[in-house]
């Protein structure tokens, strides 16, 4: 099956710093990628839809200036948490859909656990 | 707007027993339906999906699900649970066209398997 890789798997940072998380589709092209946030023992909350070559579409209530998304190529999307604070600590998961497939299936990365001290 | 309800927050079954996880959805048209499984601290893996056709779909790891339009349900089943099935299970609905739809997840059901 298609593989999506996220990096880093976990990161600890100081409050006020910025953290970048990468999401790569390794063996397929993805014009659309999705970023989710998951709190402990809760479901995935869609943060934004990342579109290759254009601006991301953010869900209501998600601060676009706080969570910067860049989708510069068909295989890479990045999420940057700017000026991170402890309340940004969470598990961030990306997913991608194969552009050549009409299946609608999402392929998920392994997730990135962010801890802000 | 589409939504997904998983009524059971957690379920405990004995190893070897049968399993059914419930999922109800709300969507105006024919939905795309999915079941994903998540092991602790990891991403999600697709178990099975329904787009059209046969309402009973088979997935990986011995799982199956049945789409019932009249009940707006897509329950996941497995005849005999193994200890390795313990995980979080998410039902999801995809809405829109394949070029640009969103996938909305239910709250999840955590499965515990006892020996």
mmCIF file with all atom_site columns, C-alpha atoms in Angstrom:
data_model
loop_
_atom_site.group_PDB
_atom_site.id
_atom_site.type_symbol
_atom_site.label_atom_id
_atom_site.label_alt_id
_atom_site.label_comp_id
_atom_site.label_asym_id
_atom_site.label_entity_id
_atom_site.label_seq_id
_atom_site.pdbx_PDB_ins_code
_atom_site.Cartn_x
_atom_site.Cartn_y
_atom_site.Cartn_z
_atom_site.occupancy
_atom_site.B_iso_or_equiv
_atom_site.pdbx_formal_charge
_atom_site.auth_seq_id
_atom_site.auth_comp_id
_atom_site.auth_asym_id
_atom_site.auth_atom_id
_atom_site.pdbx_PDB_model_num
ATOM 1   C CA . UNK A 1 1   ? 0.000   0.000   0.000  1.00 0.00 ? 1   UNK A CA 1
ATOM 2   C CA . UNK A 1 2   ? 0.902   3.649   -0.252 1.00 0.00 ? 2   UNK A CA 1
ATOM 3   C CA . UNK A 1 3   ? 3.216   5.024   2.401  1.00 0.00 ? 3   UNK A CA 1
ATOM 4   C CA . UNK A 1 4   ? 3.107   8.372   4.136  1.00 0.00 ? 4   UNK A CA 1
ATOM 5   C CA . UNK A 1 5   ? 6.021   9.341   6.330  1.00 0.00 ? 5   UNK A CA 1
ATOM 6   C CA . UNK A 1 6   ? 6.009   11.986  9.032  1.00 0.00 ? 6   UNK A CA 1
ATOM 7   C CA . UNK A 1 7   ? 9.016   13.557  10.645 1.00 0.00 ? 7   UNK A CA 1
ATOM 8   C CA . UNK A 1 8   ? 9.823   14.010  13.439 1.00 0.00 ? 8   UNK A CA 1
ATOM 9   C CA . UNK A 1 9   ? 7.964   11.309  15.340 1.00 0.00 ? 9   UNK A CA 1
ATOM 10  C CA . UNK A 1 10  ? 8.250   13.317  18.508 1.00 0.00 ? 10  UNK A CA 1
ATOM 11  C CA . UNK A 1 11  ? 9.632   16.686  19.440 1.00 0.00 ? 11  UNK A CA 1
ATOM 12  C CA . UNK A 1 12  ? 10.047  18.641  22.640 1.00 0.00 ? 12  UNK A CA 1
ATOM 13  C CA . UNK A 1 13  ? 10.482  22.384  22.415 1.00 0.00 ? 13  UNK A CA 1
ATOM 14  C CA . UNK A 1 14  ? 10.503  25.445  24.606 1.00 0.00 ? 14  UNK A CA 1
ATOM 15  C CA . UNK A 1 15  ? 7.569   27.791  24.749 1.00 0.00 ? 15  UNK A CA 1
ATOM 16  C CA . UNK A 1 16  ? 7.849   30.531  22.149 1.00 0.00 ? 16  UNK A CA 1
ATOM 17  C CA . UNK A 1 17  ? 9.808   28.546  19.603 1.00 0.00 ? 17  UNK A CA 1
ATOM 18  C CA . UNK A 1 18  ? 8.531   27.251  16.270 1.00 0.00 ? 18  UNK A CA 1
ATOM 19  C CA . UNK A 1 19  ? 8.400   23.638  15.214 1.00 0.00 ? 19  UNK A CA 1
ATOM 20  C CA . UNK A 1 20  ? 8.125   22.218  11.706 1.00 0.00 ? 20  UNK A CA 1
ATOM 21  C CA . UNK A 1 21  ? 6.587   18.834  10.971 1.00 0.00 ? 21  UNK A CA 1
ATOM 22  C CA . UNK A 1 22  ? 7.014   17.224  7.573  1.00 0.00 ? 22  UNK A CA 1
ATOM 23  C CA . UNK A 1 23  ? 4.622   14.890  5.803  1.00 0.00 ? 23  UNK A CA 1
ATOM 24  C CA . UNK A 1 24  ? 5.832   13.003  2.739  1.00 0.00 ? 24  UNK A CA 1
ATOM 25  C CA . UNK A 1 25  ? 4.076   10.631  0.386  1.00 0.00 ? 25  UNK A CA 1
ATOM 26  C CA . UNK A 1 26  ? 6.813   8.166   -0.470 1.00 0.00 ? 26  UNK A CA 1
ATOM 27  C CA . UNK A 1 27  ? 5.447   6.234   -3.420 1.00 0.00 ? 27  UNK A CA 1
ATOM 28  C CA . UNK A 1 28  ? 2.604   8.299   -4.798 1.00 0.00 ? 28  UNK A CA 1
ATOM 29  C CA . UNK A 1 29  ? 1.713   11.855  -5.624 1.00 0.00 ? 29  UNK A CA 1
ATOM 30  C CA . UNK A 1 30  ? -0.682  13.722  -3.420 1.00 0.00 ? 30  UNK A CA 1
ATOM 31  C CA . UNK A 1 31  ? -2.196  16.985  -4.583 1.00 0.00 ? 31  UNK A CA 1
ATOM 32  C CA . UNK A 1 32  ? -4.130  17.074  -1.343 1.00 0.00 ? 32  UNK A CA 1
ATOM 33  C CA . UNK A 1 33  ? -2.919  16.352  2.147  1.00 0.00 ? 33  UNK A CA 1
ATOM 34  C CA . UNK A 1 34  ? -4.725  16.764  5.415  1.00 0.00 ? 34  UNK A CA 1
ATOM 35  C CA . UNK A 1 35  ? -3.515  17.753  8.844  1.00 0.00 ? 35  UNK A CA 1
ATOM 36  C CA . UNK A 1 36  ? -5.259  16.435  11.933 1.00 0.00 ? 36  UNK A CA 1
ATOM 37  C CA . UNK A 1 37  ? -4.795  17.066  15.604 1.00 0.00 ? 37  UNK A CA 1
ATOM 38  C CA . UNK A 1 38  ? -5.582  14.426  18.163 1.00 0.00 ? 38  UNK A CA 1
ATOM 39  C CA . UNK A 1 39  ? -5.900  15.007  21.878 1.00 0.00 ? 39  UNK A CA 1
ATOM 40  C CA . UNK A 1 40  ? -5.400  12.098  24.275 1.00 0.00 ? 40  UNK A CA 1
ATOM 41  C CA . UNK A 1 41  ? -8.149  9.529   24.008 1.00 0.00 ? 41  UNK A CA 1
ATOM 42  C CA . UNK A 1 42  ? -10.045 11.643  21.512 1.00 0.00 ? 42  UNK A CA 1
ATOM 43  C CA . UNK A 1 43  ? -10.780 11.523  17.838 1.00 0.00 ? 43  UNK A CA 1
ATOM 44  C CA . UNK A 1 44  ? -8.964  13.248  15.041 1.00 0.00 ? 44  UNK A CA 1
ATOM 45  C CA . UNK A 1 45  ? -9.846  16.860  14.480 1.00 0.00 ? 45  UNK A CA 1
ATOM 46  C CA . UNK A 1 46  ? -9.304  18.101  10.950 1.00 0.00 ? 46  UNK A CA 1
ATOM 47  C CA . UNK A 1 47  ? -7.199  21.246  11.097 1.00 0.00 ? 47  UNK A CA 1
ATOM 48  C CA . UNK A 1 48  ? -6.662  22.051  7.455  1.00 0.00 ? 48  UNK A CA 1
ATOM 49  C CA . UNK A 1 49  ? -6.567  20.770  3.925  1.00 0.00 ? 49  UNK A CA 1
ATOM 50  C CA . UNK A 1 50  ? -3.241  21.299  2.231  1.00 0.00 ? 50  UNK A CA 1
ATOM 51  C CA . UNK A 1 51  ? -3.344  21.835  -1.526 1.00 0.00 ? 51  UNK A CA 1
ATOM 52  C CA . UNK A 1 52  ? -0.239  21.587  -3.679 1.00 0.00 ? 52  UNK A CA 1
ATOM 53  C CA . UNK A 1 53  ? 0.680   24.929  -5.115 1.00 0.00 ? 53  UNK A CA 1
ATOM 54  C CA . UNK A 1 54  ? -2.018  26.908  -3.379 1.00 0.00 ? 54  UNK A CA 1
ATOM 55  C CA . UNK A 1 55  ? -3.064  28.098  0.032  1.00 0.00 ? 55  UNK A CA 1
ATOM 56  C CA . UNK A 1 56  ? -4.294  25.682  2.617  1.00 0.00 ? 56  UNK A CA 1
ATOM 57  C CA . UNK A 1 57  ? -7.924  25.613  3.612  1.00 0.00 ? 57  UNK A CA 1
ATOM 58  C CA . UNK A 1 58  ? -8.325  25.870  7.356  1.00 0.00 ? 58  UNK A CA 1
ATOM 59  C CA . UNK A 1 59  ? -11.203 24.555  9.414  1.00 0.00 ? 59  UNK A CA 1
ATOM 60  C CA . UNK A 1 60  ? -13.219 26.927  11.512 1.00 0.00 ? 60  UNK A CA 1
ATOM 61  C CA . UNK A 1 61  ? -11.470 27.832  14.719 1.00 0.00 ? 61  UNK A CA 1
ATOM 62  C CA . UNK A 1 62  ? -7.980  26.919  13.539 1.00 0.00 ? 62  UNK A CA 1
ATOM 63  C CA . UNK A 1 63  ? -5.578  29.853  13.525 1.00 0.00 ? 63  UNK A CA 1
ATOM 64  C CA . UNK A 1 64  ? -3.859  30.010  10.146 1.00 0.00 ? 64  UNK A CA 1
ATOM 65  C CA . UNK A 1 65  ? -1.127  32.275  11.471 1.00 0.00 ? 65  UNK A CA 1
ATOM 66  C CA . UNK A 1 66  ? -0.451  29.831  14.253 1.00 0.00 ? 66  UNK A CA 1
ATOM 67  C CA . UNK A 1 67  ? -0.376  26.711  12.135 1.00 0.00 ? 67  UNK A CA 1
ATOM 68  C CA . UNK A 1 68  ? 1.402   27.484  8.892  1.00 0.00 ? 68  UNK A CA 1
ATOM 69  C CA . UNK A 1 69  ? 0.967   24.928  6.152  1.00 0.00 ? 69  UNK A CA 1
ATOM 70  C CA . UNK A 1 70  ? 3.026   24.709  3.012  1.00 0.00 ? 70  UNK A CA 1
ATOM 71  C CA . UNK A 1 71  ? 2.501   22.177  0.227  1.00 0.00 ? 71  UNK A CA 1
ATOM 72  C CA . UNK A 1 72  ? 5.325   22.997  -2.139 1.00 0.00 ? 72  UNK A CA 1
ATOM 73  C CA . UNK A 1 73  ? 5.450   19.729  -4.059 1.00 0.00 ? 73  UNK A CA 1
ATOM 74  C CA . UNK A 1 74  ? 3.287   16.740  -4.873 1.00 0.00 ? 74  UNK A CA 1
ATOM 75  C CA . UNK A 1 75  ? 5.002   14.688  -2.198 1.00 0.00 ? 75  UNK A CA 1
ATOM 76  C CA . UNK A 1 76  ? 5.610   17.086  0.672  1.00 0.00 ? 76  UNK A CA 1
ATOM 77  C CA . UNK A 1 77  ? 3.485   19.149  3.003  1.00 0.00 ? 77  UNK A CA 1
ATOM 78  C CA . UNK A 1 78  ? 4.774   20.871  6.113  1.00 0.00 ? 78  UNK A CA 1
ATOM 79  C CA . UNK A 1 79  ? 3.033   22.108  9.232  1.00 0.00 ? 79  UNK A CA 1
ATOM 80  C CA . UNK A 1 80  ? 4.810   24.751  11.263 1.00 0.00 ? 80  UNK A CA 1
ATOM 81  C CA . UNK A 1 81  ? 3.546   25.491  14.745 1.00 0.00 ? 81  UNK A CA 1
ATOM 82  C CA . UNK A 1 82  ? 4.666   29.052  15.339 1.00 0.00 ? 82  UNK A CA 1
ATOM 83  C CA . UNK A 1 83  ? 5.422   30.489  18.763 1.00 0.00 ? 83  UNK A CA 1
ATOM 84  C CA . UNK A 1 84  ? 4.399   27.241  20.367 1.00 0.00 ? 84  UNK A CA 1
ATOM 85  C CA . UNK A 1 85  ? 2.805   27.197  23.803 1.00 0.00 ? 85  UNK A CA 1
ATOM 86  C CA . UNK A 1 86  ? 2.021   24.313  26.150 1.00 0.00 ? 86  UNK A CA 1
ATOM 87  C CA . UNK A 1 87  ? -1.579  24.187  24.937 1.00 0.00 ? 87  UNK A CA 1
ATOM 88  C CA . UNK A 1 88  ? -0.255  23.325  21.481 1.00 0.00 ? 88  UNK A CA 1
ATOM 89  C CA . UNK A 1 89  ? 1.095   20.061  22.842 1.00 0.00 ? 89  UNK A CA 1
ATOM 90  C CA . UNK A 1 90  ? -0.683  17.325  20.970 1.00 0.00 ? 90  UNK A CA 1
ATOM 91  C CA . UNK A 1 91  ? -0.409  14.468  18.513 1.00 0.00 ? 91  UNK A CA 1
ATOM 92  C CA . UNK A 1 92  ? -0.412  15.773  14.963 1.00 0.00 ? 92  UNK A CA 1
ATOM 93  C CA . UNK A 1 93  ? -1.234  13.393  12.134 1.00 0.00 ? 93  UNK A CA 1
ATOM 94  C CA . UNK A 1 94  ? -1.081  13.980  8.419  1.00 0.00 ? 94  UNK A CA 1
ATOM 95  C CA . UNK A 1 95  ? -2.793  12.041  5.706  1.00 0.00 ? 95  UNK A CA 1
ATOM 96  C CA . UNK A 1 96  ? -2.712  12.040  1.946  1.00 0.00 ? 96  UNK A CA 1
ATOM 97  C CA . UNK A 1 97  ? -4.868  10.854  -0.876 1.00 0.00 ? 97  UNK A CA 1
ATOM 98  C CA . UNK A 1 98  ? -3.372  9.311   -3.995 1.00 0.00 ? 98  UNK A CA 1
ATOM 99  C CA . UNK A 1 99  ? -4.046  11.777  -6.808 1.00 0.00 ? 99  UNK A CA 1
ATOM 100 C CA . UNK A 1 100 ? -4.207  9.015   -9.394 1.00 0.00 ? 100 UNK A CA 1
ATOM 101 C CA . UNK A 1 101 ? -6.679  6.911   -7.482 1.00 0.00 ? 101 UNK A CA 1
ATOM 102 C CA . UNK A 1 102 ? -10.372 7.548   -7.148 1.00 0.00 ? 102 UNK A CA 1
ATOM 103 C CA . UNK A 1 103 ? -10.692 5.415   -4.064 1.00 0.00 ? 103 UNK A CA 1
ATOM 104 C CA . UNK A 1 104 ? -10.881 8.261   -1.602 1.00 0.00 ? 104 UNK A CA 1
ATOM 105 C CA . UNK A 1 105 ? -8.792  6.278   0.828  1.00 0.00 ? 105 UNK A CA 1
ATOM 106 C CA . UNK A 1 106 ? -6.569  8.279   3.112  1.00 0.00 ? 106 UNK A CA 1
ATOM 107 C CA . UNK A 1 107 ? -3.067  7.100   3.901  1.00 0.00 ? 107 UNK A CA 1
ATOM 108 C CA . UNK A 1 108 ? -1.829  8.225   7.266  1.00 0.00 ? 108 UNK A CA 1
ATOM 109 C CA . UNK A 1 109 ? 1.542   9.147   8.598  1.00 0.00 ? 109 UNK A CA 1
ATOM 110 C CA . UNK A 1 110 ? 2.776   7.740   11.864 1.00 0.00 ? 110 UNK A CA 1
ATOM 111 C CA . UNK A 1 111 ? 1.982   10.941  13.689 1.00 0.00 ? 111 UNK A CA 1
ATOM 112 C CA . UNK A 1 112 ? 4.163   13.493  15.437 1.00 0.00 ? 112 UNK A CA 1
ATOM 113 C CA . UNK A 1 113 ? 3.908   14.075  19.150 1.00 0.00 ? 113 UNK A CA 1
ATOM 114 C CA . UNK A 1 114 ? 4.671   17.642  20.116 1.00 0.00 ? 114 UNK A CA 1
ATOM 115 C CA . UNK A 1 115 ? 5.409   18.584  23.709 1.00 0.00 ? 115 UNK A CA 1
ATOM 116 C CA . UNK A 1 116 ? 5.867   22.248  24.500 1.00 0.00 ? 116 UNK A CA 1
ATOM 117 C CA . UNK A 1 117 ? 7.521   23.019  27.816 1.00 0.00 ? 117 UNK A CA 1
ATOM 118 C CA . UNK B 2 1   ? -23.350 18.636  7.438  1.00 0.00 ? 1   UNK B CA 1
ATOM 119 C CA . UNK B 2 2   ? -22.030 15.161  7.699  1.00 0.00 ? 2   UNK B CA 1
ATOM 120 C CA . UNK B 2 3   ? -21.284 13.583  11.060 1.00 0.00 ? 3   UNK B CA 1
ATOM 121 C CA . UNK B 2 4   ? -20.324 10.243  12.504 1.00 0.00 ? 4   UNK B CA 1
ATOM 122 C CA . UNK B 2 5   ? -21.435 8.752   15.796 1.00 0.00 ? 5   UNK B CA 1
ATOM 123 C CA . UNK B 2 6   ? -19.770 5.879   17.548 1.00 0.00 ? 6   UNK B CA 1
ATOM 124 C CA . UNK B 2 7   ? -22.001 5.219   20.563 1.00 0.00 ? 7   UNK B CA 1
ATOM 125 C CA . UNK B 2 8   ? -19.546 3.065   22.476 1.00 0.00 ? 8   UNK B CA 1
ATOM 126 C CA . UNK B 2 9   ? -16.510 4.787   23.965 1.00 0.00 ? 9   UNK B CA 1
ATOM 127 C CA . UNK B 2 10  ? -14.974 1.470   24.893 1.00 0.00 ? 10  UNK B CA 1
ATOM 128 C CA . UNK B 2 11  ? -15.808 -2.202  24.597 1.00 0.00 ? 11  UNK B CA 1
ATOM 129 C CA . UNK B 2 12  ? -14.280 -5.238  26.297 1.00 0.00 ? 12  UNK B CA 1
ATOM 130 C CA . UNK B 2 13  ? -14.529 -8.687  24.754 1.00 0.00 ? 13  UNK B CA 1
ATOM 131 C CA . UNK B 2 14  ? -12.941 -12.000 25.532 1.00 0.00 ? 14  UNK B CA 1
ATOM 132 C CA . UNK B 2 15  ? -10.400 -13.411 23.158 1.00 0.00 ? 15  UNK B CA 1
ATOM 133 C CA . UNK B 2 16  ? -12.148 -15.657 20.678 1.00 0.00 ? 16  UNK B CA 1
ATOM 134 C CA . UNK B 2 17  ? -15.498 -13.968 21.125 1.00 0.00 ? 17  UNK B CA 1
ATOM 135 C CA . UNK B 2 18  ? -17.287 -12.109 18.375 1.00 0.00 ? 18  UNK B CA 1
ATOM 136 C CA . UNK B 2 19  ? -17.155 -8.343  18.057 1.00 0.00 ? 19  UNK B CA 1
ATOM 137 C CA . UNK B 2 20  ? -19.430 -5.650  16.716 1.00 0.00 ? 20  UNK B CA 1
ATOM 138 C CA . UNK B 2 21  ? -18.555 -1.962  16.806 1.00 0.00 ? 21  UNK B CA 1
ATOM 139 C CA . UNK B 2 22  ? -21.354 0.419   16.031 1.00 0.00 ? 22  UNK B CA 1
ATOM 140 C CA . UNK B 2 23  ? -21.239 3.383   13.703 1.00 0.00 ? 23  UNK B CA 1
ATOM 141 C CA . UNK B 2 24  ? -24.007 5.717   12.590 1.00 0.00 ? 24  UNK B CA 1
ATOM 142 C CA . UNK B 2 25  ? -23.572 8.519   10.106 1.00 0.00 ? 25  UNK B CA 1
ATOM 143 C CA . UNK B 2 26  ? -25.457 11.534  8.953  1.00 0.00 ? 26  UNK B CA 1
ATOM 144 C CA . UNK B 2 27  ? -25.139 12.591  5.340  1.00 0.00 ? 27  UNK B CA 1
ATOM 145 C CA . UNK B 2 28  ? -27.591 13.648  2.686  1.00 0.00 ? 28  UNK B CA 1
ATOM 146 C CA . UNK B 2 29  ? -26.262 11.557  -0.163 1.00 0.00 ? 29  UNK B CA 1
ATOM 147 C CA . UNK B 2 30  ? -24.601 8.179   -0.511 1.00 0.00 ? 30  UNK B CA 1
ATOM 148 C CA . UNK B 2 31  ? -21.548 8.390   1.677  1.00 0.00 ? 31  UNK B CA 1
ATOM 149 C CA . UNK B 2 32  ? -18.108 6.963   1.389  1.00 0.00 ? 32  UNK B CA 1
ATOM 150 C CA . UNK B 2 33  ? -17.603 5.003   4.609  1.00 0.00 ? 33  UNK B CA 1
ATOM 151 C CA . UNK B 2 34  ? -14.414 3.826   6.231  1.00 0.00 ? 34  UNK B CA 1
ATOM 152 C CA . UNK B 2 35  ? -13.162 2.001   9.275  1.00 0.00 ? 35  UNK B CA 1
ATOM 153 C CA . UNK B 2 36  ? -9.657  2.735   10.528 1.00 0.00 ? 36  UNK B CA 1
ATOM 154 C CA . UNK B 2 37  ? -7.661  1.216   13.371 1.00 0.00 ? 37  UNK B CA 1
ATOM 155 C CA . UNK B 2 38  ? -5.089  3.023   15.468 1.00 0.00 ? 38  UNK B CA 1
ATOM 156 C CA . UNK B 2 39  ? -2.573  1.403   17.781 1.00 0.00 ? 39  UNK B CA 1
ATOM 157 C CA . UNK B 2 40  ? -1.269  3.540   20.658 1.00 0.00 ? 40  UNK B CA 1
ATOM 158 C CA . UNK B 2 41  ? 0.992   6.361   19.544 1.00 0.00 ? 41  UNK B CA 1
ATOM 159 C CA . UNK B 2 42  ? 0.686   5.518   15.884 1.00 0.00 ? 42  UNK B CA 1
ATOM 160 C CA . UNK B 2 43  ? -1.106  6.636   12.782 1.00 0.00 ? 43  UNK B CA 1
ATOM 161 C CA . UNK B 2 44  ? -4.235  5.079   11.360 1.00 0.00 ? 44  UNK B CA 1
ATOM 162 C CA . UNK B 2 45  ? -4.563  2.043   9.152  1.00 0.00 ? 45  UNK B CA 1
ATOM 163 C CA . UNK B 2 46  ? -7.508  1.427   6.860  1.00 0.00 ? 46  UNK B CA 1
ATOM 164 C CA . UNK B 2 47  ? -9.455  -1.744  7.661  1.00 0.00 ? 47  UNK B CA 1
ATOM 165 C CA . UNK B 2 48  ? -12.103 -1.478  4.963  1.00 0.00 ? 48  UNK B CA 1
ATOM 166 C CA . UNK B 2 49  ? -14.194 0.940   2.961  1.00 0.00 ? 49  UNK B CA 1
ATOM 167 C CA . UNK B 2 50  ? -17.563 1.160   1.254  1.00 0.00 ? 50  UNK B CA 1
ATOM 168 C CA . UNK B 2 51  ? -18.300 3.232   -1.809 1.00 0.00 ? 51  UNK B CA 1
ATOM 169 C CA . UNK B 2 52  ? -21.040 1.366   -3.642 1.00 0.00 ? 52  UNK B CA 1
ATOM 170 C CA . UNK B 2 53  ? -22.190 -2.088  -4.613 1.00 0.00 ? 53  UNK B CA 1
ATOM 171 C CA . UNK B 2 54  ? -22.313 -4.990  -2.217 1.00 0.00 ? 54  UNK B CA 1
ATOM 172 C CA . UNK B 2 55  ? -23.308 -3.663  1.176  1.00 0.00 ? 55  UNK B CA 1
ATOM 173 C CA . UNK B 2 56  ? -21.231 -6.257  3.010  1.00 0.00 ? 56  UNK B CA 1
ATOM 174 C CA . UNK B 2 57  ? -17.577 -5.405  2.642  1.00 0.00 ? 57  UNK B CA 1
ATOM 175 C CA . UNK B 2 58  ? -14.609 -7.469  3.658  1.00 0.00 ? 58  UNK B CA 1
ATOM 176 C CA . UNK B 2 59  ? -11.476 -5.930  5.048  1.00 0.00 ? 59  UNK B CA 1
ATOM 177 C CA . UNK B 2 60  ? -8.097  -6.863  6.372  1.00 0.00 ? 60  UNK B CA 1
ATOM 178 C CA . UNK B 2 61  ? -7.421  -8.864  9.524  1.00 0.00 ? 61  UNK B CA 1
ATOM 179 C CA . UNK B 2 62  ? -10.719 -10.720 9.246  1.00 0.00 ? 62  UNK B CA 1
ATOM 180 C CA . UNK B 2 63  ? -12.938 -7.669  9.694  1.00 0.00 ? 63  UNK B CA 1
ATOM 181 C CA . UNK B 2 64  ? -16.131 -6.983  7.785  1.00 0.00 ? 64  UNK B CA 1
ATOM 182 C CA . UNK B 2 65  ? -18.723 -4.239  7.836  1.00 0.00 ? 65  UNK B CA 1
ATOM 183 C CA . UNK B 2 66  ? -22.259 -3.923  6.571  1.00 0.00 ? 66  UNK B CA 1
ATOM 184 C CA . UNK B 2 67  ? -23.754 -0.759  5.144  1.00 0.00 ? 67  UNK B CA 1
ATOM 185 C CA . UNK B 2 68  ? -27.426 -0.354  6.024  1.00 0.00 ? 68  UNK B CA 1
ATOM 186 C CA . UNK B 2 69  ? -28.888 2.696   4.376  1.00 0.00 ? 69  UNK B CA 1
ATOM 187 C CA . UNK B 2 70  ? -32.215 2.444   6.189  1.00 0.00 ? 70  UNK B CA 1
ATOM 188 C CA . UNK B 2 71  ? -30.442 2.614   9.524  1.00 0.00 ? 71  UNK B CA 1
ATOM 189 C CA . UNK B 2 72  ? -27.631 4.962   8.441  1.00 0.00 ? 72  UNK B CA 1
ATOM 190 C CA . UNK B 2 73  ? -25.238 2.469   9.936  1.00 0.00 ? 73  UNK B CA 1
ATOM 191 C CA . UNK B 2 74  ? -21.923 0.897   9.043  1.00 0.00 ? 74  UNK B CA 1
ATOM 192 C CA . UNK B 2 75  ? -21.130 -1.511  11.866 1.00 0.00 ? 75  UNK B CA 1
ATOM 193 C CA . UNK B 2 76  ? -17.815 -3.316  12.028 1.00 0.00 ? 76  UNK B CA 1
ATOM 194 C CA . UNK B 2 77  ? -17.725 -7.004  12.883 1.00 0.00 ? 77  UNK B CA 1
ATOM 195 C CA . UNK B 2 78  ? -15.259 -9.773  13.500 1.00 0.00 ? 78  UNK B CA 1
ATOM 196 C CA . UNK B 2 79  ? -16.285 -13.351 14.307 1.00 0.00 ? 79  UNK B CA 1
ATOM 197 C CA . UNK B 2 80  ? -13.361 -14.150 16.600 1.00 0.00 ? 80  UNK B CA 1
ATOM 198 C CA . UNK B 2 81  ? -11.270 -11.490 18.283 1.00 0.00 ? 81  UNK B CA 1
ATOM 199 C CA . UNK B 2 82  ? -7.544  -11.884 18.864 1.00 0.00 ? 82  UNK B CA 1
ATOM 200 C CA . UNK B 2 83  ? -5.560  -10.146 21.610 1.00 0.00 ? 83  UNK B CA 1
ATOM 201 C CA . UNK B 2 84  ? -3.708  -8.186  18.921 1.00 0.00 ? 84  UNK B CA 1
ATOM 202 C CA . UNK B 2 85  ? -6.987  -6.537  17.902 1.00 0.00 ? 85  UNK B CA 1
ATOM 203 C CA . UNK B 2 86  ? -6.913  -4.370  21.017 1.00 0.00 ? 86  UNK B CA 1
ATOM 204 C CA . UNK B 2 87  ? -6.724  -0.814  19.675 1.00 0.00 ? 87  UNK B CA 1
ATOM 205 C CA . UNK B 2 88  ? -8.786  2.282   18.917 1.00 0.00 ? 88  UNK B CA 1
ATOM 206 C CA . UNK B 2 89  ? -11.236 1.989   16.045 1.00 0.00 ? 89  UNK B CA 1
ATOM 207 C CA . UNK B 2 90  ? -12.532 4.948   14.093 1.00 0.00 ? 90  UNK B CA 1
ATOM 208 C CA . UNK B 2 91  ? -15.467 5.064   11.742 1.00 0.00 ? 91  UNK B CA 1
ATOM 209 C CA . UNK B 2 92  ? -15.281 7.806   9.139  1.00 0.00 ? 92  UNK B CA 1
ATOM 210 C CA . UNK B 2 93  ? -17.437 9.282   6.419  1.00 0.00 ? 93  UNK B CA 1
ATOM 211 C CA . UNK B 2 94  ? -16.162 10.963  3.298  1.00 0.00 ? 94  UNK B CA 1
ATOM 212 C CA . UNK B 2 95  ? -18.331 13.567  1.691  1.00 0.00 ? 95  UNK B CA 1
ATOM 213 C CA . UNK B 2 96  ? -17.997 15.462  -1.550 1.00 0.00 ? 96  UNK B CA 1
ATOM 214 C CA . UNK B 2 97  ? -16.371 14.287  -4.738 1.00 0.00 ? 97  UNK B CA 1
ATOM 215 C CA . UNK B 2 98  ? -13.178 12.316  -4.916 1.00 0.00 ? 98  UNK B CA 1
ATOM 216 C CA . UNK B 2 99  ? -11.289 15.365  -6.054 1.00 0.00 ? 99  UNK B CA 1
ATOM 217 C CA . UNK B 2 100 ? -12.027 17.344  -2.996 1.00 0.00 ? 100 UNK B CA 1
ATOM 218 C CA . UNK B 2 101 ? -13.915 15.780  -0.188 1.00 0.00 ? 101 UNK B CA 1
ATOM 219 C CA . UNK B 2 102 ? -13.284 15.738  3.508  1.00 0.00 ? 102 UNK B CA 1
ATOM 220 C CA . UNK B 2 103 ? -13.133 12.757  5.775  1.00 0.00 ? 103 UNK B CA 1
ATOM 221 C CA . UNK B 2 104 ? -14.870 13.201  9.103  1.00 0.00 ? 104 UNK B CA 1
ATOM 222 C CA . UNK B 2 105 ? -14.091 10.839  11.940 1.00 0.00 ? 105 UNK B CA 1
ATOM 223 C CA . UNK B 2 106 ? -16.200 9.517   14.755 1.00 0.00 ? 106 UNK B CA 1
ATOM 224 C CA . UNK B 2 107 ? -15.015 9.801   18.338 1.00 0.00 ? 107 UNK B CA 1
ATOM 225 C CA . UNK B 2 108 ? -13.584 6.308   18.274 1.00 0.00 ? 108 UNK B CA 1
ATOM 226 C CA . UNK B 2 109 ? -14.186 3.103   20.202 1.00 0.00 ? 109 UNK B CA 1
ATOM 227 C CA . UNK B 2 110 ? -11.419 1.600   22.251 1.00 0.00 ? 110 UNK B CA 1
ATOM 228 C CA . UNK B 2 111 ? -11.391 -2.173  22.176 1.00 0.00 ? 111 UNK B CA 1
ATOM 229 C CA . UNK B 2 112 ? -10.019 -4.114  25.113 1.00 0.00 ? 112 UNK B CA 1
ATOM 230 C CA . UNK B 2 113 ? -9.462  -7.853  24.763 1.00 0.00 ? 113 UNK B CA 1
ATOM 231 C CA . UNK B 2 114 ? -9.316  -10.025 27.840 1.00 0.00 ? 114 UNK B CA 1
ATOM 232 C CA . UNK B 2 115 ? -7.739  -13.447 27.985 1.00 0.00 ? 115 UNK B CA 1
#
